[in-house]
Short mmCIF file of N, CA and C in Angstrom, two decimals:
data_model
loop_
_atom_site.label_atom_id
_atom_site.label_comp_id
_atom_site.label_asym_id
_atom_site.label_seq_id
_atom_site.Cartn_x
_atom_site.Cartn_y
_atom_site.Cartn_z
N UNK A 30 -197.53 -29.73 227.18
CA UNK A 30 -195.93 -28.72 226.95
C UNK A 30 -194.83 -30.55 226.56
N UNK A 31 -195.28 -31.41 226.39
CA UNK A 31 -194.21 -32.57 226.34
C UNK A 31 -194.55 -32.82 224.78
N UNK A 32 -196.58 -32.44 224.20
CA UNK A 32 -196.34 -32.50 222.78
C UNK A 32 -195.55 -31.80 222.25
N UNK A 33 -195.11 -30.22 222.13
CA UNK A 33 -195.11 -29.91 221.66
C UNK A 33 -193.04 -29.41 221.77
N UNK A 34 -192.59 -30.23 222.67
CA UNK A 34 -191.12 -30.84 222.81
C UNK A 34 -190.72 -32.38 221.73
N UNK A 35 -191.71 -32.59 221.06
CA UNK A 35 -191.70 -33.97 220.24
C UNK A 35 -190.67 -34.35 219.23
N UNK A 36 -190.05 -34.65 218.46
CA UNK A 36 -189.35 -34.53 217.64
C UNK A 36 -189.91 -35.49 216.18
N UNK A 37 -189.88 -34.50 215.23
CA UNK A 37 -191.43 -34.81 214.35
C UNK A 37 -190.49 -35.06 213.12
N UNK A 38 -188.93 -35.72 213.34
CA UNK A 38 -188.64 -36.03 211.91
C UNK A 38 -188.37 -37.17 211.21
N UNK A 39 -189.20 -37.95 211.53
CA UNK A 39 -189.42 -38.94 210.99
C UNK A 39 -190.64 -37.98 209.73
N UNK A 40 -190.85 -36.91 210.03
CA UNK A 40 -192.38 -36.18 208.75
C UNK A 40 -191.09 -35.93 207.56
N UNK A 41 -189.86 -35.53 207.28
CA UNK A 41 -189.11 -34.90 206.99
C UNK A 41 -188.91 -36.19 206.37
N UNK A 42 -188.41 -37.00 206.50
CA UNK A 42 -188.25 -38.35 205.59
C UNK A 42 -189.04 -38.82 205.29
N UNK A 43 -190.62 -38.85 205.91
CA UNK A 43 -192.19 -39.01 204.61
C UNK A 43 -192.34 -38.48 203.70
N UNK A 44 -191.84 -36.97 203.88
CA UNK A 44 -191.60 -36.07 202.54
C UNK A 44 -190.65 -36.60 201.84
N UNK A 45 -189.79 -37.07 202.12
CA UNK A 45 -188.49 -37.18 200.84
C UNK A 45 -188.69 -38.64 200.48
N UNK A 46 -189.72 -39.54 201.15
CA UNK A 46 -190.10 -41.20 200.77
C UNK A 46 -191.44 -40.81 199.48
N UNK A 47 -192.02 -40.09 199.64
CA UNK A 47 -193.29 -39.77 198.48
C UNK A 47 -192.56 -38.81 197.40
N UNK A 48 -191.64 -37.92 198.20
CA UNK A 48 -191.03 -37.34 196.64
C UNK A 48 -190.09 -38.39 195.69
N UNK A 49 -189.70 -39.62 196.98
CA UNK A 49 -188.90 -40.30 195.95
C UNK A 49 -190.17 -40.88 194.83
N UNK A 50 -191.45 -41.52 195.55
CA UNK A 50 -191.86 -42.04 194.80
C UNK A 50 -192.90 -41.23 193.49
N UNK A 51 -192.84 -40.40 193.80
CA UNK A 51 -193.29 -39.29 192.97
C UNK A 51 -192.42 -39.22 191.86
N UNK A 52 -191.21 -39.39 191.82
CA UNK A 52 -189.67 -39.06 190.76
C UNK A 52 -190.39 -40.70 190.32
N UNK A 53 -190.34 -41.59 190.27
CA UNK A 53 -190.37 -42.66 189.67
C UNK A 53 -192.16 -42.72 189.44
N UNK A 54 -193.01 -42.57 189.74
CA UNK A 54 -194.67 -42.74 189.27
C UNK A 54 -193.96 -43.03 187.94
N UNK A 55 -194.99 -43.43 187.03
CA UNK A 55 -195.58 -43.70 185.84
C UNK A 55 -196.22 -42.48 185.23
N UNK A 56 -195.45 -42.06 184.05
CA UNK A 56 -196.25 -41.22 183.63
C UNK A 56 -196.15 -41.18 181.77
N UNK A 57 -196.68 -40.43 181.03
CA UNK A 57 -197.06 -40.90 179.40
C UNK A 57 -195.36 -40.68 179.11
N UNK A 58 -194.43 -40.97 178.34
CA UNK A 58 -193.79 -40.25 177.84
C UNK A 58 -193.24 -39.41 177.33
N UNK A 59 -194.61 -38.63 176.44
CA UNK A 59 -194.16 -37.43 176.22
C UNK A 59 -194.80 -36.25 177.31
N UNK A 60 -194.72 -36.60 178.57
CA UNK A 60 -194.52 -35.58 179.47
C UNK A 60 -193.17 -35.61 180.55
N UNK A 61 -192.54 -36.70 180.03
CA UNK A 61 -191.90 -37.27 181.19
C UNK A 61 -191.01 -35.47 181.62
N UNK A 62 -190.79 -34.93 180.47
CA UNK A 62 -190.10 -33.96 180.31
C UNK A 62 -190.25 -32.80 180.80
N UNK A 63 -191.61 -33.22 181.55
CA UNK A 63 -192.72 -32.19 182.40
C UNK A 63 -192.25 -32.30 183.40
N UNK A 64 -191.54 -33.54 183.92
CA UNK A 64 -191.76 -34.15 185.71
C UNK A 64 -191.26 -33.59 186.20
N UNK A 65 -191.73 -32.50 187.67
CA UNK A 65 -191.42 -31.68 188.51
C UNK A 65 -189.65 -32.61 189.51
N UNK A 66 -188.88 -31.63 189.76
CA UNK A 66 -188.05 -32.02 190.16
C UNK A 66 -188.07 -32.09 192.36
N UNK A 67 -189.35 -33.50 192.04
CA UNK A 67 -189.87 -33.18 193.81
C UNK A 67 -189.01 -33.79 194.46
N UNK A 68 -187.96 -34.60 194.48
CA UNK A 68 -187.08 -34.41 195.34
C UNK A 68 -186.43 -33.54 196.15
N UNK A 69 -185.49 -32.88 194.34
CA UNK A 69 -185.04 -31.64 194.76
C UNK A 69 -185.76 -30.22 195.34
N UNK A 70 -187.08 -29.97 194.94
CA UNK A 70 -188.15 -29.04 195.85
C UNK A 70 -187.97 -29.65 197.21
N UNK A 71 -188.29 -31.17 197.85
CA UNK A 71 -188.87 -31.12 198.88
C UNK A 71 -186.84 -30.82 199.93
N UNK A 72 -185.80 -31.33 199.07
CA UNK A 72 -184.84 -30.97 199.94
C UNK A 72 -184.57 -29.53 199.99
N UNK A 73 -184.94 -28.63 199.00
CA UNK A 73 -184.64 -27.34 199.68
C UNK A 73 -184.90 -26.81 200.04
N UNK A 74 -186.58 -27.23 200.23
CA UNK A 74 -187.97 -26.66 201.67
C UNK A 74 -186.85 -26.84 202.40
N UNK A 75 -186.19 -28.19 203.42
CA UNK A 75 -186.27 -28.54 204.70
C UNK A 75 -184.92 -27.77 204.87
N UNK A 76 -183.83 -28.29 203.45
CA UNK A 76 -182.70 -27.29 203.88
C UNK A 76 -182.68 -25.62 204.19
N UNK A 77 -183.59 -25.52 203.48
CA UNK A 77 -184.31 -23.67 203.31
C UNK A 77 -184.04 -23.32 204.56
N UNK A 78 -185.41 -23.99 205.59
CA UNK A 78 -186.54 -23.88 206.91
C UNK A 78 -185.57 -24.98 208.17
N UNK A 79 -185.05 -26.10 207.67
CA UNK A 79 -184.63 -26.66 208.87
C UNK A 79 -182.89 -27.12 208.35
N UNK A 80 -182.17 -26.61 208.71
CA UNK A 80 -180.41 -26.83 207.95
C UNK A 80 -179.77 -27.52 209.26
N UNK A 81 -180.21 -27.15 209.99
CA UNK A 81 -179.74 -28.86 211.22
C UNK A 81 -180.29 -29.75 211.19
N UNK A 82 -180.64 -30.21 210.31
CA UNK A 82 -181.74 -31.20 210.46
C UNK A 82 -180.97 -31.65 208.88
N UNK A 83 -181.41 -31.37 207.70
CA UNK A 83 -181.13 -31.55 206.54
C UNK A 83 -180.29 -30.68 205.48
N UNK A 84 -179.50 -31.49 205.30
CA UNK A 84 -177.92 -30.86 204.54
C UNK A 84 -177.49 -31.29 203.47
N UNK A 85 -176.42 -31.46 203.11
CA UNK A 85 -175.46 -32.14 202.04
C UNK A 85 -175.23 -33.54 202.25
N UNK A 86 -175.24 -33.77 203.47
CA UNK A 86 -174.74 -35.87 203.77
C UNK A 86 -176.46 -36.24 203.57
N UNK A 87 -177.59 -35.74 203.76
CA UNK A 87 -179.14 -35.97 203.67
C UNK A 87 -179.14 -36.02 201.69
N UNK A 88 -178.88 -35.03 201.37
CA UNK A 88 -179.02 -34.82 199.66
C UNK A 88 -178.38 -35.55 199.04
N UNK A 89 -176.99 -35.77 199.36
CA UNK A 89 -176.19 -37.09 198.99
C UNK A 89 -177.20 -38.25 199.34
N UNK A 90 -177.48 -38.94 200.27
CA UNK A 90 -177.28 -40.16 200.05
C UNK A 90 -179.33 -40.50 199.19
N UNK A 91 -180.00 -39.40 199.37
CA UNK A 91 -180.98 -39.63 198.45
C UNK A 91 -180.65 -39.58 197.50
N UNK A 92 -179.72 -38.64 196.78
CA UNK A 92 -179.20 -38.88 195.32
C UNK A 92 -178.98 -40.39 195.18
N UNK A 93 -178.33 -40.82 195.76
CA UNK A 93 -177.96 -42.12 195.89
C UNK A 93 -179.30 -42.91 196.23
N UNK A 94 -180.18 -42.57 196.86
CA UNK A 94 -181.63 -43.57 196.26
C UNK A 94 -181.99 -43.53 194.84
N UNK A 95 -181.91 -41.79 195.06
CA UNK A 95 -182.97 -41.98 193.05
C UNK A 95 -182.16 -42.80 192.13
N UNK A 96 -180.92 -42.66 192.33
CA UNK A 96 -179.69 -42.80 191.17
C UNK A 96 -180.26 -44.85 191.42
N UNK A 97 -180.38 -45.06 192.31
CA UNK A 97 -180.49 -46.92 192.54
C UNK A 97 -182.30 -46.96 192.00
N UNK A 98 -183.00 -46.26 191.96
CA UNK A 98 -184.49 -45.59 191.34
C UNK A 98 -184.68 -46.13 189.97
N UNK A 99 -183.50 -45.09 189.48
CA UNK A 99 -184.29 -44.82 188.32
C UNK A 99 -182.54 -45.35 187.25
N UNK A 100 -181.78 -46.12 188.00
CA UNK A 100 -181.21 -46.54 187.58
C UNK A 100 -179.93 -46.32 186.38
N UNK A 101 -179.61 -44.82 187.28
CA UNK A 101 -178.43 -44.30 186.36
C UNK A 101 -177.13 -44.29 187.03
N UNK A 102 -176.28 -43.60 186.63
CA UNK A 102 -175.05 -44.07 186.95
C UNK A 102 -174.61 -43.53 188.40
N UNK A 103 -174.21 -44.32 189.32
CA UNK A 103 -174.27 -44.02 190.66
C UNK A 103 -173.48 -43.09 191.15
N UNK A 104 -174.06 -41.94 191.55
CA UNK A 104 -173.74 -40.62 191.95
C UNK A 104 -173.77 -39.46 191.08
N UNK A 105 -174.66 -39.88 190.24
CA UNK A 105 -175.32 -38.31 188.93
C UNK A 105 -175.96 -37.70 189.89
N UNK A 106 -177.38 -38.17 190.65
CA UNK A 106 -178.01 -37.87 190.66
C UNK A 106 -177.70 -37.51 192.43
N UNK A 107 -176.94 -38.05 192.47
CA UNK A 107 -176.49 -37.43 194.18
C UNK A 107 -175.67 -36.42 193.72
N UNK A 108 -174.80 -36.30 192.38
CA UNK A 108 -173.89 -35.06 192.60
C UNK A 108 -175.25 -34.07 192.45
N UNK A 109 -176.01 -33.91 192.12
CA UNK A 109 -176.44 -32.86 191.36
C UNK A 109 -177.32 -32.53 192.70
N UNK A 110 -177.95 -33.72 193.35
CA UNK A 110 -178.78 -33.20 194.60
C UNK A 110 -178.52 -31.96 195.69
N UNK A 111 -176.81 -32.84 195.57
CA UNK A 111 -175.54 -32.11 196.85
C UNK A 111 -175.62 -30.26 196.00
N UNK A 112 -175.55 -30.55 194.84
CA UNK A 112 -175.56 -29.15 194.43
C UNK A 112 -176.05 -28.19 194.26
N UNK A 113 -177.60 -28.71 194.29
CA UNK A 113 -178.94 -27.99 194.77
C UNK A 113 -178.12 -27.92 195.95
N UNK A 114 -178.59 -28.57 197.00
CA UNK A 114 -178.31 -28.09 198.33
C UNK A 114 -177.49 -26.76 198.76
N UNK A 115 -176.18 -27.19 198.49
CA UNK A 115 -174.95 -26.59 198.36
C UNK A 115 -175.38 -25.01 197.92
N UNK A 116 -176.23 -24.96 196.65
CA UNK A 116 -176.28 -23.22 196.08
C UNK A 116 -177.61 -22.40 197.14
N UNK A 117 -178.23 -23.76 197.72
CA UNK A 117 -179.72 -23.39 198.63
C UNK A 117 -179.36 -23.05 200.08
N UNK A 118 -178.14 -23.26 200.51
CA UNK A 118 -177.06 -23.39 201.65
C UNK A 118 -176.76 -22.00 202.12
N UNK A 119 -176.21 -21.79 200.84
CA UNK A 119 -174.73 -20.55 200.56
C UNK A 119 -176.20 -19.58 200.60
N UNK A 120 -177.23 -19.60 199.45
CA UNK A 120 -178.12 -18.65 199.49
C UNK A 120 -179.35 -18.64 200.43
N UNK A 121 -179.44 -19.65 201.97
CA UNK A 121 -179.96 -19.61 202.65
C UNK A 121 -180.59 -18.11 203.12
N UNK A 122 -180.11 -17.35 204.16
CA UNK A 122 -180.32 -16.04 204.46
C UNK A 122 -180.79 -14.97 203.64
N UNK A 123 -180.70 -14.99 202.61
CA UNK A 123 -181.48 -14.16 201.36
C UNK A 123 -182.58 -15.07 200.82
N UNK A 124 -182.34 -15.97 200.71
CA UNK A 124 -183.87 -16.94 200.46
C UNK A 124 -184.91 -16.82 201.10
N UNK A 125 -184.80 -17.30 202.38
CA UNK A 125 -185.94 -16.92 203.47
C UNK A 125 -186.69 -15.62 203.85
N UNK A 126 -185.21 -14.50 203.42
CA UNK A 126 -186.52 -12.80 203.38
C UNK A 126 -187.33 -12.91 202.41
N UNK A 127 -186.69 -13.33 201.22
CA UNK A 127 -188.22 -13.38 200.00
C UNK A 127 -189.17 -14.10 200.08
N UNK A 128 -189.97 -13.08 198.99
CA UNK A 128 -191.44 -13.07 199.07
C UNK A 128 -191.48 -15.26 198.13
N UNK A 129 -191.94 -15.47 198.57
CA UNK A 129 -192.29 -16.86 197.43
C UNK A 129 -192.08 -16.75 195.50
N UNK A 130 -192.96 -15.35 195.47
CA UNK A 130 -192.77 -15.99 194.30
C UNK A 130 -190.88 -15.37 193.66
N UNK A 131 -190.44 -14.40 194.54
CA UNK A 131 -188.84 -14.52 194.24
C UNK A 131 -188.36 -16.09 194.78
N UNK A 132 -188.81 -16.33 195.35
CA UNK A 132 -188.03 -17.79 195.55
C UNK A 132 -188.07 -18.57 194.41
N UNK A 133 -189.39 -18.25 193.73
CA UNK A 133 -189.53 -19.08 192.85
C UNK A 133 -188.31 -18.62 191.75
N UNK A 134 -188.36 -17.29 191.59
CA UNK A 134 -187.35 -17.36 190.50
C UNK A 134 -185.67 -18.20 190.88
N UNK A 135 -185.60 -17.62 192.38
CA UNK A 135 -183.98 -18.58 192.76
C UNK A 135 -184.55 -20.06 192.90
N UNK A 136 -185.57 -20.73 192.84
CA UNK A 136 -185.28 -21.79 192.57
C UNK A 136 -184.86 -22.36 191.09
N UNK A 137 -185.90 -21.32 190.08
CA UNK A 137 -185.50 -21.60 188.88
C UNK A 137 -184.38 -21.49 187.96
N UNK A 138 -183.39 -21.07 188.07
CA UNK A 138 -181.95 -20.78 188.37
C UNK A 138 -181.07 -21.61 188.85
N UNK A 139 -181.59 -21.92 190.30
CA UNK A 139 -181.06 -23.41 190.71
C UNK A 139 -181.26 -24.28 190.26
N UNK A 140 -182.17 -24.72 190.19
CA UNK A 140 -182.78 -25.80 189.47
C UNK A 140 -182.03 -25.59 188.25
N UNK A 141 -182.34 -24.72 186.90
CA UNK A 141 -182.31 -24.37 185.97
C UNK A 141 -180.69 -25.12 185.86
N UNK A 142 -179.40 -24.84 186.49
CA UNK A 142 -178.01 -24.69 186.87
C UNK A 142 -177.90 -26.19 187.24
N UNK A 143 -179.09 -27.07 187.68
CA UNK A 143 -178.70 -28.49 188.05
C UNK A 143 -178.87 -29.42 187.01
N UNK A 144 -180.26 -28.68 186.34
CA UNK A 144 -180.65 -29.73 184.92
C UNK A 144 -179.43 -29.60 184.11
N UNK A 145 -179.43 -28.77 183.76
CA UNK A 145 -177.83 -28.22 182.59
C UNK A 145 -176.81 -28.88 182.85
N UNK A 146 -176.20 -29.07 184.22
CA UNK A 146 -175.10 -29.85 184.93
C UNK A 146 -175.87 -31.81 184.60
N UNK A 147 -176.68 -31.89 184.93
CA UNK A 147 -177.55 -33.19 184.74
C UNK A 147 -177.55 -33.54 183.21
N UNK A 148 -177.24 -32.23 182.17
CA UNK A 148 -177.72 -33.28 180.56
C UNK A 148 -176.59 -33.41 180.10
N UNK A 149 -174.95 -32.46 180.97
CA UNK A 149 -173.70 -32.75 180.64
C UNK A 149 -173.29 -33.82 180.78
N UNK A 150 -173.74 -33.94 182.25
CA UNK A 150 -173.37 -35.83 182.68
C UNK A 150 -174.01 -36.72 181.30
N UNK A 151 -175.95 -36.37 181.35
CA UNK A 151 -175.57 -37.55 180.40
C UNK A 151 -175.34 -37.42 178.83
N UNK A 152 -174.40 -36.15 178.66
CA UNK A 152 -174.10 -36.24 177.45
C UNK A 152 -172.51 -36.88 177.35
N UNK A 153 -172.07 -36.94 178.74
CA UNK A 153 -170.75 -37.44 178.75
C UNK A 153 -171.04 -39.12 178.71
N UNK A 154 -171.83 -39.55 179.36
CA UNK A 154 -172.04 -40.77 179.56
C UNK A 154 -172.76 -41.33 178.36
N UNK A 155 -173.07 -40.87 177.77
CA UNK A 155 -173.55 -40.72 176.34
C UNK A 155 -175.54 -41.62 176.60
N UNK A 156 -175.67 -41.54 177.45
CA UNK A 156 -177.28 -42.12 177.69
C UNK A 156 -178.16 -41.31 177.45
N UNK A 157 -178.01 -39.96 176.95
CA UNK A 157 -179.43 -39.50 176.12
C UNK A 157 -179.29 -38.23 175.28
N UNK A 158 -179.25 -38.31 174.47
CA UNK A 158 -179.18 -37.13 173.79
C UNK A 158 -178.93 -35.47 173.95
N UNK A 159 -178.17 -35.14 173.94
CA UNK A 159 -178.58 -33.57 174.81
C UNK A 159 -179.62 -32.30 173.66
N UNK A 160 -180.57 -32.51 175.15
CA UNK A 160 -181.53 -30.85 174.64
C UNK A 160 -181.81 -31.00 175.42
N UNK A 161 -182.15 -29.45 175.82
CA UNK A 161 -182.79 -28.44 176.37
C UNK A 161 -183.77 -28.41 177.26
N UNK A 162 -184.67 -29.36 176.11
CA UNK A 162 -185.72 -29.73 177.11
C UNK A 162 -186.31 -30.06 178.14
N UNK A 163 -184.67 -30.54 178.80
CA UNK A 163 -184.70 -30.84 180.18
C UNK A 163 -184.71 -30.03 181.24
N UNK A 164 -184.85 -28.76 180.34
CA UNK A 164 -185.10 -27.93 181.88
C UNK A 164 -186.61 -27.37 182.08
N UNK A 165 -187.64 -28.05 181.16
CA UNK A 165 -189.05 -27.76 181.29
C UNK A 165 -189.24 -28.09 183.19
N UNK A 166 -188.45 -29.27 183.25
CA UNK A 166 -188.62 -29.85 184.78
C UNK A 166 -188.41 -28.67 185.87
N UNK A 167 -187.67 -27.44 185.16
CA UNK A 167 -187.49 -26.80 186.09
C UNK A 167 -187.70 -25.51 186.20
N UNK A 168 -188.35 -25.22 185.09
CA UNK A 168 -189.34 -24.30 184.86
C UNK A 168 -191.13 -25.26 185.73
N UNK A 169 -191.22 -26.23 185.50
CA UNK A 169 -192.94 -26.48 186.14
C UNK A 169 -192.46 -26.86 187.92
N UNK A 170 -191.04 -27.24 188.18
CA UNK A 170 -190.52 -27.33 189.65
C UNK A 170 -190.94 -25.85 190.71
N UNK A 171 -190.11 -24.60 189.59
CA UNK A 171 -190.03 -22.94 189.85
C UNK A 171 -191.80 -22.82 189.99
N UNK A 172 -192.71 -22.97 189.29
CA UNK A 172 -194.04 -22.75 189.00
C UNK A 172 -195.12 -23.68 190.54
N UNK A 173 -194.18 -24.82 190.83
CA UNK A 173 -195.02 -25.29 191.97
C UNK A 173 -194.12 -24.56 193.11
N UNK A 174 -193.16 -24.33 193.28
CA UNK A 174 -192.48 -23.98 194.18
C UNK A 174 -193.30 -23.31 195.55
N UNK A 175 -193.99 -22.06 195.37
CA UNK A 175 -195.05 -22.04 196.14
C UNK A 175 -196.22 -22.35 196.41
N UNK A 176 -196.81 -23.51 196.34
CA UNK A 176 -197.98 -24.42 196.86
C UNK A 176 -196.79 -25.22 197.46
N UNK A 177 -196.31 -25.89 197.11
CA UNK A 177 -195.23 -26.85 198.08
C UNK A 177 -194.61 -26.02 199.16
N UNK A 178 -194.35 -24.92 198.92
CA UNK A 178 -193.22 -24.80 200.16
C UNK A 178 -194.22 -23.87 201.11
N UNK A 179 -195.69 -23.78 200.70
CA UNK A 179 -197.50 -23.13 201.56
C UNK A 179 -197.30 -24.46 202.10
N UNK A 180 -197.41 -25.56 201.71
CA UNK A 180 -198.10 -26.26 202.48
C UNK A 180 -197.14 -27.38 203.08
N UNK A 181 -195.41 -26.94 202.97
CA UNK A 181 -195.36 -27.95 204.15
C UNK A 181 -194.50 -27.06 205.56
N UNK A 182 -194.73 -25.89 204.74
CA UNK A 182 -194.62 -24.87 205.49
C UNK A 182 -195.61 -24.98 207.29
N UNK A 183 -197.00 -25.01 205.87
CA UNK A 183 -198.24 -25.22 207.07
C UNK A 183 -197.56 -26.56 208.39
N UNK A 184 -197.04 -27.59 207.64
CA UNK A 184 -197.27 -28.46 208.63
C UNK A 184 -195.76 -28.40 209.40
N UNK A 185 -194.91 -27.52 208.91
CA UNK A 185 -194.06 -28.01 209.96
C UNK A 185 -194.49 -26.82 211.17
N UNK A 186 -195.30 -26.08 210.75
CA UNK A 186 -195.65 -25.53 211.94
C UNK A 186 -196.91 -26.17 212.87
N UNK A 187 -197.65 -26.81 212.30
CA UNK A 187 -198.32 -27.21 213.03
C UNK A 187 -197.65 -28.64 214.02
N UNK A 188 -196.35 -29.03 213.34
CA UNK A 188 -195.68 -30.02 214.09
C UNK A 188 -194.78 -29.97 214.94
N UNK A 189 -194.68 -28.11 214.74
CA UNK A 189 -193.35 -27.31 215.26
C UNK A 189 -192.07 -28.31 215.03
N UNK A 190 -192.02 -28.44 214.18
CA UNK A 190 -190.70 -29.19 213.35
C UNK A 190 -189.73 -27.89 213.27
N UNK A 191 -188.58 -28.23 213.81
CA UNK A 191 -187.64 -27.00 213.87
C UNK A 191 -185.67 -27.94 214.24
#
């Protein structure tokens, strides 16, 4: 009984650390546009399933960490992750009822909007030439969503994370 009452919040932060590592892991340059939005997927999953633990503040802090790791303009990824979290929180009740394939479509739209904002911010700061190839990472992330969601849901149930 005491084991079921344990607080396993460290598991959530461990998944975020793994997501940050996957976000900066080396890839060939031509595959870089296909890199999944690991941290966005993890923040979306935990926001969707345990909104009392993961929310806008967590997304903002993780976005700042991502800005530091990427060396981008401070606050750029924080804004993107906060936008994603806001959209997931506003659609939370509906998303939880959807099957995984429909959740993937909604995730595609949310991540696509976030990538378009990222593209706009990159064009404003002059860091990158504007190209819609950036949207490929949203497509890859939406395709990975059922697998990530299934694995994390199983982990959440086994460890009784509420």
